[in-house]
Short mmCIF file of C-alpha atoms in Angstrom, two decimals:
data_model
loop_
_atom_site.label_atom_id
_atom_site.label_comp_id
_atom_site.label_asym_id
_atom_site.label_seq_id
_atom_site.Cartn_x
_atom_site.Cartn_y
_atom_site.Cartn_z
CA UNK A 1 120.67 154.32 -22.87
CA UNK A 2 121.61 156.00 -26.04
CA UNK A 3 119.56 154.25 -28.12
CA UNK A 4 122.52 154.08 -30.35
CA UNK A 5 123.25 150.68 -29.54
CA UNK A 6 122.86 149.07 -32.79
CA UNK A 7 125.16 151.30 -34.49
CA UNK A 8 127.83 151.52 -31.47
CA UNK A 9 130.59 151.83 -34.44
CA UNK A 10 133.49 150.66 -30.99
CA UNK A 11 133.35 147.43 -30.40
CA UNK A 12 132.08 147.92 -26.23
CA UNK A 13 135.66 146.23 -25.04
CA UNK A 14 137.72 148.83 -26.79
CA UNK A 15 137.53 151.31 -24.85
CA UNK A 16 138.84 149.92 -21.91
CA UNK A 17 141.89 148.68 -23.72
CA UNK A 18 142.46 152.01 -25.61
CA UNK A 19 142.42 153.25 -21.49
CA UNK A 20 144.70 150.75 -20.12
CA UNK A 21 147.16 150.98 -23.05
CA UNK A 22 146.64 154.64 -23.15
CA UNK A 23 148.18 154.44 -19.32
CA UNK A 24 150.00 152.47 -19.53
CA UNK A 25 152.38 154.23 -22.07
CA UNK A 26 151.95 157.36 -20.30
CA UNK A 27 153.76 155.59 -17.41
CA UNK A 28 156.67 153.80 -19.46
CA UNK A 29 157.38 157.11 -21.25
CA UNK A 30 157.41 158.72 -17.86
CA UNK A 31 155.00 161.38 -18.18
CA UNK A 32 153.04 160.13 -15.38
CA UNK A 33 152.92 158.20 -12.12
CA UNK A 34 150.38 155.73 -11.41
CA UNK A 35 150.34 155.70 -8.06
CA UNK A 36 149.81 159.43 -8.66
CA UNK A 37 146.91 158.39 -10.76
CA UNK A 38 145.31 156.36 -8.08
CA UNK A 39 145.57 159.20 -5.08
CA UNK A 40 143.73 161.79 -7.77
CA UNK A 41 140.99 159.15 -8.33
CA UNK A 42 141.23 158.91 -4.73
CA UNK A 43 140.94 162.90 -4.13
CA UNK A 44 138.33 162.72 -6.20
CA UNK A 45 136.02 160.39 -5.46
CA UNK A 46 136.13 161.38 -1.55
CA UNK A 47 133.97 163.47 -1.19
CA UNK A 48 130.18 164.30 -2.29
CA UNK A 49 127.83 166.98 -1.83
CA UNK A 50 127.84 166.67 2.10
CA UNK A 51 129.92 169.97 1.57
CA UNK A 52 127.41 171.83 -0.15
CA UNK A 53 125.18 170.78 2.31
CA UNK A 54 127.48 171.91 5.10
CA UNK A 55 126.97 175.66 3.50
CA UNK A 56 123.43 175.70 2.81
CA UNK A 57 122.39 174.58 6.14
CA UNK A 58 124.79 177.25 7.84
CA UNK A 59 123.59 180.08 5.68
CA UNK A 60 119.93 178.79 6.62
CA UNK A 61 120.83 179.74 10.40
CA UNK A 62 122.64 182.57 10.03
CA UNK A 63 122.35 185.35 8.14
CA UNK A 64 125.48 186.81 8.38
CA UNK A 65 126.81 183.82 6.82
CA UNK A 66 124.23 183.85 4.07
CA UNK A 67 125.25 187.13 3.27
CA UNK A 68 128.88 186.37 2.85
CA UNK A 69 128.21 183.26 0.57
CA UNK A 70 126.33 185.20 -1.57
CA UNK A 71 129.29 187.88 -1.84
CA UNK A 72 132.05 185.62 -1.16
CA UNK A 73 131.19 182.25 -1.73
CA UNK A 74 134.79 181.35 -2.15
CA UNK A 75 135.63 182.29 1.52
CA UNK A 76 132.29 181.43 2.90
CA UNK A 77 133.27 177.84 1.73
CA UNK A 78 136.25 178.10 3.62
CA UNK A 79 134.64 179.12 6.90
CA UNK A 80 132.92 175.84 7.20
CA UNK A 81 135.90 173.59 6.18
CA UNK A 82 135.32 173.49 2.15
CA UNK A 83 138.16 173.70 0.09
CA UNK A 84 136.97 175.97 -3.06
CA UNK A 85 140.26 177.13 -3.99
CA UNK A 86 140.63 174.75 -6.83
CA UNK A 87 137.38 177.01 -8.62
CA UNK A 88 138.28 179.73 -11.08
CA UNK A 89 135.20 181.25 -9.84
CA UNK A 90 132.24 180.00 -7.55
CA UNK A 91 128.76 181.74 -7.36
CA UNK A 92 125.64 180.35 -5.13
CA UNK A 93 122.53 181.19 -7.01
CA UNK A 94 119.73 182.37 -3.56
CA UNK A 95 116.33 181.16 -4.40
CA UNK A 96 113.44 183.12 -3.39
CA UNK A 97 110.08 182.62 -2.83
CA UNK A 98 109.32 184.00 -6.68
CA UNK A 99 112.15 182.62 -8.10
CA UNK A 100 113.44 179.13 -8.87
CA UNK A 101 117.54 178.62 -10.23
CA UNK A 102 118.45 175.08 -12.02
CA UNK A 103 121.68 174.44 -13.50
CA UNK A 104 123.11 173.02 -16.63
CA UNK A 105 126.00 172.73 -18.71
CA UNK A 106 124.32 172.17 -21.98
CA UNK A 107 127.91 172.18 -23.53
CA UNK A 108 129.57 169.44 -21.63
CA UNK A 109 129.16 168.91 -17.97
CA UNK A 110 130.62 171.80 -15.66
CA UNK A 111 130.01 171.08 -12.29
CA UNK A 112 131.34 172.11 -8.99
CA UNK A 113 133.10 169.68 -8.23
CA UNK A 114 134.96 170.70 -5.00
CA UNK A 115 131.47 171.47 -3.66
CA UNK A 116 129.02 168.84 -4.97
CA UNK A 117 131.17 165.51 -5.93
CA UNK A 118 131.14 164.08 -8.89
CA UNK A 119 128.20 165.08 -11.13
CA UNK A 120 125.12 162.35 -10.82
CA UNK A 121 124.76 160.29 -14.76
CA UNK A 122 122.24 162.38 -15.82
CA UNK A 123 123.73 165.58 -15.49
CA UNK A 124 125.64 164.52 -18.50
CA UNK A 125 122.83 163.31 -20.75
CA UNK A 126 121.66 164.67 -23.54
CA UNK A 127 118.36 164.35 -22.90
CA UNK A 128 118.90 166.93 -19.96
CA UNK A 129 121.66 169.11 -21.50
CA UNK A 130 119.55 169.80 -23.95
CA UNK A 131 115.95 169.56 -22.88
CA UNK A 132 115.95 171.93 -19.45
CA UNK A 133 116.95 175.38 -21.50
CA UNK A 134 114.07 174.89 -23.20
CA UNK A 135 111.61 172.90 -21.58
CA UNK A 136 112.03 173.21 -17.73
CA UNK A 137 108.95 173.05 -16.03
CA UNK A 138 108.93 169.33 -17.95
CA UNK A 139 112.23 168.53 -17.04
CA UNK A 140 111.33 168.98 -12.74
CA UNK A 141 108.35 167.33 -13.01
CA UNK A 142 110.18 164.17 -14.35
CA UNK A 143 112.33 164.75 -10.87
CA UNK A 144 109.19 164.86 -9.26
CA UNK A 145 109.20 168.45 -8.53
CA UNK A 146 106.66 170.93 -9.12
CA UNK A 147 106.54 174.73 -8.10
CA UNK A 148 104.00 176.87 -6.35
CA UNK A 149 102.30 179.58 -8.70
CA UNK A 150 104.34 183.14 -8.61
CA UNK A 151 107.94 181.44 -8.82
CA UNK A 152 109.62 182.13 -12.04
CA UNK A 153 112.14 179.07 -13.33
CA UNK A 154 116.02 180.67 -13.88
CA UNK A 155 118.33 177.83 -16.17
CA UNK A 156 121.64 178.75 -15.86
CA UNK A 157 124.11 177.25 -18.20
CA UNK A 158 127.52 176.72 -17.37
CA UNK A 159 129.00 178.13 -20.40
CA UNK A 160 132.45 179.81 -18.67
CA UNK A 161 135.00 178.98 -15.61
CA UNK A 162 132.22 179.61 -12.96
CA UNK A 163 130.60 177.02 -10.98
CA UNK A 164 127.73 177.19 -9.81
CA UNK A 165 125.34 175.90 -6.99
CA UNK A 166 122.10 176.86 -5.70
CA UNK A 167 120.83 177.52 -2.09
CA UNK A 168 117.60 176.51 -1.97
CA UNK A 169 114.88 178.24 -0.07
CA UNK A 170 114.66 176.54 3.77
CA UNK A 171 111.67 174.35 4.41
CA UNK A 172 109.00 175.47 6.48
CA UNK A 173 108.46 173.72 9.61
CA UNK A 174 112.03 173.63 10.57
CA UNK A 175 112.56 176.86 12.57
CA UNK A 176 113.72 174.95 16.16
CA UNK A 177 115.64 172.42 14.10
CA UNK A 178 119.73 172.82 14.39
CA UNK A 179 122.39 173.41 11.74
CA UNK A 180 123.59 169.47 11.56
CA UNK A 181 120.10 168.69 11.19
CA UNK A 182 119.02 171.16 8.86
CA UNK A 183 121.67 169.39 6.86
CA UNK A 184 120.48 166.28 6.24
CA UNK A 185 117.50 167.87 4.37
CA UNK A 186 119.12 169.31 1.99
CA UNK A 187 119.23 167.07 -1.23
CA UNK A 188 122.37 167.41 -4.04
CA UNK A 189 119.32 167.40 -5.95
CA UNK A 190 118.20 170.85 -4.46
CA UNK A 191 121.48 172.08 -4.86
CA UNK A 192 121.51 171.04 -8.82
CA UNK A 193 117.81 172.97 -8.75
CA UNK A 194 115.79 169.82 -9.96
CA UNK A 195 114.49 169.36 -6.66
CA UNK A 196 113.82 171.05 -3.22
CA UNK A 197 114.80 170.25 0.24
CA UNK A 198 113.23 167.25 1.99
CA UNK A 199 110.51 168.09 4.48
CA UNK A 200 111.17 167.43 8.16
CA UNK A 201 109.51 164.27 9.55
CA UNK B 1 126.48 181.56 -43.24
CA UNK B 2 125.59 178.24 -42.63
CA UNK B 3 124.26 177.82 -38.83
CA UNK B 4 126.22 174.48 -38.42
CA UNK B 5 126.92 174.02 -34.50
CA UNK B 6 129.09 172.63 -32.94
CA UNK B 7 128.52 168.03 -32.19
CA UNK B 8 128.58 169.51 -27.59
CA UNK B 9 125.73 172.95 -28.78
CA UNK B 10 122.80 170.52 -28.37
CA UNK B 11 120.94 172.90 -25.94
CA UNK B 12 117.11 173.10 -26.73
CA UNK B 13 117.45 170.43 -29.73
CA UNK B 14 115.88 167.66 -27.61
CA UNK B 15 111.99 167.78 -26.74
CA UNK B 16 110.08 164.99 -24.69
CA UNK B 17 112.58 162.56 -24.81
CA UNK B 18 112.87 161.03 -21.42
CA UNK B 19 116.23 161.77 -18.80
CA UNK B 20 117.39 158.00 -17.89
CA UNK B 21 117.80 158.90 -13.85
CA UNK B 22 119.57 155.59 -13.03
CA UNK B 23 122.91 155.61 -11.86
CA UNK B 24 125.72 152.73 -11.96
CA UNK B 25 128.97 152.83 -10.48
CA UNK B 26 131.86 154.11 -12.48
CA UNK B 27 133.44 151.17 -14.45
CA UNK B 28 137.60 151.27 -13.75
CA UNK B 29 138.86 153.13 -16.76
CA UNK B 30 136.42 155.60 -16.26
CA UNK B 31 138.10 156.09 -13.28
CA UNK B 32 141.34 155.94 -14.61
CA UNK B 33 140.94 157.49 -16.89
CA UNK B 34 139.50 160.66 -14.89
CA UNK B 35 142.50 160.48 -12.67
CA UNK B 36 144.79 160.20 -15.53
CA UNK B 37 143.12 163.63 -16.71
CA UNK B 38 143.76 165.14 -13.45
CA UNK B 39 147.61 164.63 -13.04
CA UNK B 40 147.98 165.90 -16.90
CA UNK B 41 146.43 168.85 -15.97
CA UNK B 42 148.75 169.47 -12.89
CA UNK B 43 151.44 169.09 -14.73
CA UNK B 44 149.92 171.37 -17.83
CA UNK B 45 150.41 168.39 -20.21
CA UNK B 46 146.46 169.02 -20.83
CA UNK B 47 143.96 171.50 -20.80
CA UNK B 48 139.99 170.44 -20.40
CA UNK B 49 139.18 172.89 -22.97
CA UNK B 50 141.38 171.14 -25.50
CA UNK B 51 139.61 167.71 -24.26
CA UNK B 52 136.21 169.83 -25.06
CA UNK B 53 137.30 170.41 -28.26
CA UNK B 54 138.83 167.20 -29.13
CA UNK B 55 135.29 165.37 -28.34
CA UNK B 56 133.59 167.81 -31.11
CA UNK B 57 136.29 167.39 -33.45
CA UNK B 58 135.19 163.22 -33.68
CA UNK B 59 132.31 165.06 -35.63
CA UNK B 60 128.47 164.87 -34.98
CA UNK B 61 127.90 161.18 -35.77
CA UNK B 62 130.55 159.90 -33.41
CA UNK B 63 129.73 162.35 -30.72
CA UNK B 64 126.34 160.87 -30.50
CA UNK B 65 126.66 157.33 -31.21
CA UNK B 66 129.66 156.98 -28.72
CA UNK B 67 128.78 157.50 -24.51
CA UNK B 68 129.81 160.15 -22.85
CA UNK B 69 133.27 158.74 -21.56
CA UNK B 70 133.71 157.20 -24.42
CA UNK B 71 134.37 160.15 -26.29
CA UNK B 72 136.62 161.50 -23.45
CA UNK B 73 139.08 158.67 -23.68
CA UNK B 74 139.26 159.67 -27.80
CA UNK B 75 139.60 162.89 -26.77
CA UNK B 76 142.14 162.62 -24.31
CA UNK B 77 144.33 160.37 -27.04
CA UNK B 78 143.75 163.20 -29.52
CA UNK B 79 145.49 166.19 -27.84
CA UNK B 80 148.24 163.62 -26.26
CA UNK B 81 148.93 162.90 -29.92
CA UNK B 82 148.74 166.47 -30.84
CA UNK B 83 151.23 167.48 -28.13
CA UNK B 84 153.61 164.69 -29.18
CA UNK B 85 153.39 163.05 -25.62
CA UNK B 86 152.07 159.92 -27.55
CA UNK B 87 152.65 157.93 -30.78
CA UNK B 88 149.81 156.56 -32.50
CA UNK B 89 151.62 153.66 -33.70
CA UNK B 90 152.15 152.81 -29.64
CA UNK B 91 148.50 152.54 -29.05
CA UNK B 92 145.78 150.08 -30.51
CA UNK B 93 144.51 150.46 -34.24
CA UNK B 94 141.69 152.15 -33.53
CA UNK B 95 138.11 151.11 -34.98
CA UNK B 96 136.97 151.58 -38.62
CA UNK B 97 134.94 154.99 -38.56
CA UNK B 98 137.15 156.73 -36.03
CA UNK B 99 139.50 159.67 -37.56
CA UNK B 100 143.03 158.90 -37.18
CA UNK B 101 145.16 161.65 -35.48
CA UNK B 102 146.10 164.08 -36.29
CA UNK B 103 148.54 166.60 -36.26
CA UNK B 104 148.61 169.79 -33.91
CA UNK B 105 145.51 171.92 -34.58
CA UNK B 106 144.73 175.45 -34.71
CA UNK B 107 142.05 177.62 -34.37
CA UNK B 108 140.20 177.52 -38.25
CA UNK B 109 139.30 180.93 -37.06
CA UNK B 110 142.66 182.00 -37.02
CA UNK B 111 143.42 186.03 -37.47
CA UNK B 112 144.21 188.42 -34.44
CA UNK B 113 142.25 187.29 -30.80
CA UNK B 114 140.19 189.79 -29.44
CA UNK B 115 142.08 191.03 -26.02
CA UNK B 116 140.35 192.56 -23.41
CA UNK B 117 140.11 196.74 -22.92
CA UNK B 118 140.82 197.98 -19.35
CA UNK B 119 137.40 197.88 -18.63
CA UNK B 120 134.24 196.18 -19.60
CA UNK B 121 132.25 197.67 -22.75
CA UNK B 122 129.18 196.82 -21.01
CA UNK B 123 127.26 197.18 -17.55
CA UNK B 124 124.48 195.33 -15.99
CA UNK B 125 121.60 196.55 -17.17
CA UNK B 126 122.76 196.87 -20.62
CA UNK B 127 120.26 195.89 -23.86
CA UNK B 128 122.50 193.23 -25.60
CA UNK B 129 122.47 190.83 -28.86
CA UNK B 130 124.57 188.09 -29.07
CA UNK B 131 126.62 187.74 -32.59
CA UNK B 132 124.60 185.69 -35.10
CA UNK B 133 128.20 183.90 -35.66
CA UNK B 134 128.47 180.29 -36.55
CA UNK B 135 132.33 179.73 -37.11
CA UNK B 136 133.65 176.18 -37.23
CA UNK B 137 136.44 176.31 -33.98
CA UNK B 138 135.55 175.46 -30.75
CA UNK B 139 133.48 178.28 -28.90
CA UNK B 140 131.47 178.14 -25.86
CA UNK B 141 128.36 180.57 -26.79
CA UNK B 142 125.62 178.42 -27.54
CA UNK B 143 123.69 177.86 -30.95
CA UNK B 144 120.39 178.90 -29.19
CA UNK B 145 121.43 182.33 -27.64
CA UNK B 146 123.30 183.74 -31.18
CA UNK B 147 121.37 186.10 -32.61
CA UNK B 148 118.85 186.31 -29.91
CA UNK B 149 118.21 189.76 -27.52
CA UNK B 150 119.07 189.63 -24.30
CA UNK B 151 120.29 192.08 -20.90
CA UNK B 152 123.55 192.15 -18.96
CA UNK B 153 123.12 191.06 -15.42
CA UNK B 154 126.65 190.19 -14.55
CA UNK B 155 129.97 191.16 -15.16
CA UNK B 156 133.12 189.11 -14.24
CA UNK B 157 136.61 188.50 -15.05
CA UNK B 158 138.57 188.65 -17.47
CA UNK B 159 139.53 185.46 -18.07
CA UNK B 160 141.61 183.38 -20.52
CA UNK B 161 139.91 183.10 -24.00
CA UNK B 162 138.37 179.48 -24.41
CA UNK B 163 138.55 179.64 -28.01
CA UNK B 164 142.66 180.17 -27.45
CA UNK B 165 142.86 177.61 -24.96
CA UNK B 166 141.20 174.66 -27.10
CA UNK B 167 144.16 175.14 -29.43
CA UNK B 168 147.11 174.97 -27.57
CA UNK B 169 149.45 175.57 -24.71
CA UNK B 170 150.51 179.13 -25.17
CA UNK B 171 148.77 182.23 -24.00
CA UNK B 172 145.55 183.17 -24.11
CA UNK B 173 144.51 186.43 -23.69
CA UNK B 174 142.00 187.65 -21.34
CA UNK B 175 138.61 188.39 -22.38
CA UNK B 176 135.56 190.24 -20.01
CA UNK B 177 132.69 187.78 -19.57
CA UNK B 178 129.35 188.56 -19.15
CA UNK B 179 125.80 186.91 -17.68
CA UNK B 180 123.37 187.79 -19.90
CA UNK B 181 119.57 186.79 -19.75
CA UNK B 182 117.00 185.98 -21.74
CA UNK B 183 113.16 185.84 -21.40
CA UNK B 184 112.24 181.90 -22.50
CA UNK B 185 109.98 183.32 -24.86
CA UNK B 186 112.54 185.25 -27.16
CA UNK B 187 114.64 181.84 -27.36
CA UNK B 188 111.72 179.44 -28.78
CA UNK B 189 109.35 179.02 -31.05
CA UNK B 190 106.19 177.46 -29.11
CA UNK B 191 105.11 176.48 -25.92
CA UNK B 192 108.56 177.07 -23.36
CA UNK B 193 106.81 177.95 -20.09
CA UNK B 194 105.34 180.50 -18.54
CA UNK B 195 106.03 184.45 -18.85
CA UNK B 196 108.33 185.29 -15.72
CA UNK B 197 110.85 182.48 -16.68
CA UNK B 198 114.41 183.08 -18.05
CA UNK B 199 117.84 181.15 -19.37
CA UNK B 200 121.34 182.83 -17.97
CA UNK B 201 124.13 181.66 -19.35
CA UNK B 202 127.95 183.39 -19.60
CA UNK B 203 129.00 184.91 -22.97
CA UNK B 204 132.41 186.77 -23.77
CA UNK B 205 132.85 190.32 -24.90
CA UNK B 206 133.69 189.46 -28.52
CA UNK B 207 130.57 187.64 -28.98
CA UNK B 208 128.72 190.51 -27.44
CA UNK B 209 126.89 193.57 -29.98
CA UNK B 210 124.94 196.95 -28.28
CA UNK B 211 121.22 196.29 -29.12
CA UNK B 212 120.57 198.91 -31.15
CA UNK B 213 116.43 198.27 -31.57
#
């Protein structure tokens, strides 16, 4: 993917040795626990950007609660059963109808985390680390996304301790739908910025 | 000065290239080793911005040629060895081309840390020029904004010093940080989109100068 193959200077098995061994004496020395190991993996990995969607899709209904996320987000996360505590600070970027938030971390790969899940493979790539400050109209149309004339594009990279997620602007069409399905439109892409919410059926 | 970045400041240095959009599931010491990460870090054994740092101190060839996980395991081995939790001679030899470790590090721009005043120097709103600075330590303002003319629309913290907390386990002291923006067109020479758009990003006071112009 690199295009660094040919002069990968680790042999591709290394790696996961230098892992295991690197573990392994961690354990033996008593410094850590694997079993503690395997329920962080666990934390981690259970849970995805449902819970971002569970916040966009409430502040999409009411604006009371749109209002606090956007001053609060912290304790509006908390209101609707997402745990943001862990985040020094977190700050929901509002879209509007003439302006357009993406995030990066062109430094490494910050990411909420608690919000989103685990940050998709090419959140970490160079190519868009270091391609969407600069180029970004380029960068959403390779996610397929393209927006109307008027809407200025805000990159925000992740340079501190915030984290970051935007709430994208509610698709028209859907003013009868409910909360829980409001939901299921909104994409982790939308929250990222590289794309929008579905459209209803 | 020499504007040598950092191996991680690669924002804007790619053009065209393609964004691979395919995902695979995370091989096992990948895993482990992210949930290894995570108890360190509970138990202050390791700080991410030390892992941060480690990765850009394999230097800029390594940093590209290995993946992205890749480097974090070296990383991770680094400040373990640096904090004396680990002896090299327990683990594998590593690879020809790969520095060995290491000793503790410190900050190559070391001299007294900025601290931060009881309040902010600046408000939002605020004309601003980020320091045309290229020192060798780990920082997190980016290559692309230094130098470059910009306006306050943010003010948070303070928070812990990055540049500290890459070095070490000890204090770090607490700096104001700022989001500043930038109109695309002050950032890049060329074509970069159309008039209305902007780049925020979060820069600390110390890296922060009045615009005078």
């Amino acid at each position: 993917m690199t295009g660094a193959a040919e002069h990968h200077p680790v042999d591709p098995g290394h790696i996961p040795e230098r892992m295991h061994a690197l573990a392994s004496i961690l354990e033996a020395e008593g410094h850590i626990d694997l079993d503690e190991v395997h329920a962080a993996i666990q934390r981690r990995e259970s849970g995805g950007p449902e819970r971002g969607r569970r916040l966009v899709a409430r502040a999409w209904v009411d604006p009371g609660y749109r209002a606090r996320l956007l001053a609060d987000p912290k304790a509006a996360a908390g209101e609707v059963g997402v745990d943001a505590s862990g985040l020094v600070q977190f700050d929901v970027l509002e879209n509007t109808p003439t302006r357009h938030h993406v995030i990066v971390c062109t430094l490494c790969s910050c990411y909420p985390r608690p919000i989103l899940g685990e940050p998709p493979e090419w959140y970490k790539s160079e190519q868009y680390r270091a391609r969407v400050v600069r180029e970004p109209r380029a960068v959403l149309a390779e996610f397929g996304t393209t927006l109307p004339e008027g809407v200025d594009v805000v990159v925000m990279d992740s340079t501190a301790d915030r984290r970051l997620m935007v709430l994208p602007l509610r698709p028209e069409g859907t003013e009868h739908m409910p909360e829980e399905e409001l939901a299921t439109l909104v994409t982790r892409d939308s929250m990222i910025g590289v794309g929008l919410p579905a459209s209803p059926a | 000065m020499a504007r040598q970045r950092l191996p991680s400041d690669i924002g804007g240095t790619i053009q065209g290239q393609p964004i691979d959009l395919t995902q695979s599931p995370a091989p096992d010491w990948k895993r482990l080793h992210d949930g290894v990460r995570a108890v360190l870090r509970k138990k202050g054994m390791f700080r991410s911005h030390e892992g941060r740092r480690a990765a850009e101190d394999l230097g800029h060839d390594l940093y590209r040629q290995l993946s992205y996980h890749e480097r974090k395991v070296l990383a991770t081995e680094a400040v373990l060895v640096e904090r004396e939790l680990i002896r090299p001679e327990e683990m594998p030899a590593l690879p020809a081309g790969i520095p060995p470790v290491r000793q503790r590090r410190s900050s190559p721009e070391a001299g007294p840390a900025p601290a931060a005043g009881p309040e902010p120097r600046f408000a939002v709103g605020d004309p601003v020029r980020v320091r045309d600075h290229w020192p060798a330590g780990h920082n997190r303002t980016p290559g692309y904004v230094r130098g470059k003319r910009g306006r306050v629309v943010g003010v948070h913290g303070p928070y812990p010093n990055p540049e500290a907390l890459a070095y070490g386990d000890g204090e770090a002291p607490r700096l104001w940080l700022y989001t500043l923006e930038f109109d695309q067109g002050t950032l890049w020479e060329g074509d970069c989109g159309q008039p209305g758009d902007r780049v925020r990003l979060d820069v600390y006071e110390h890296w922060i100068e009045e615009d005078a112009s």
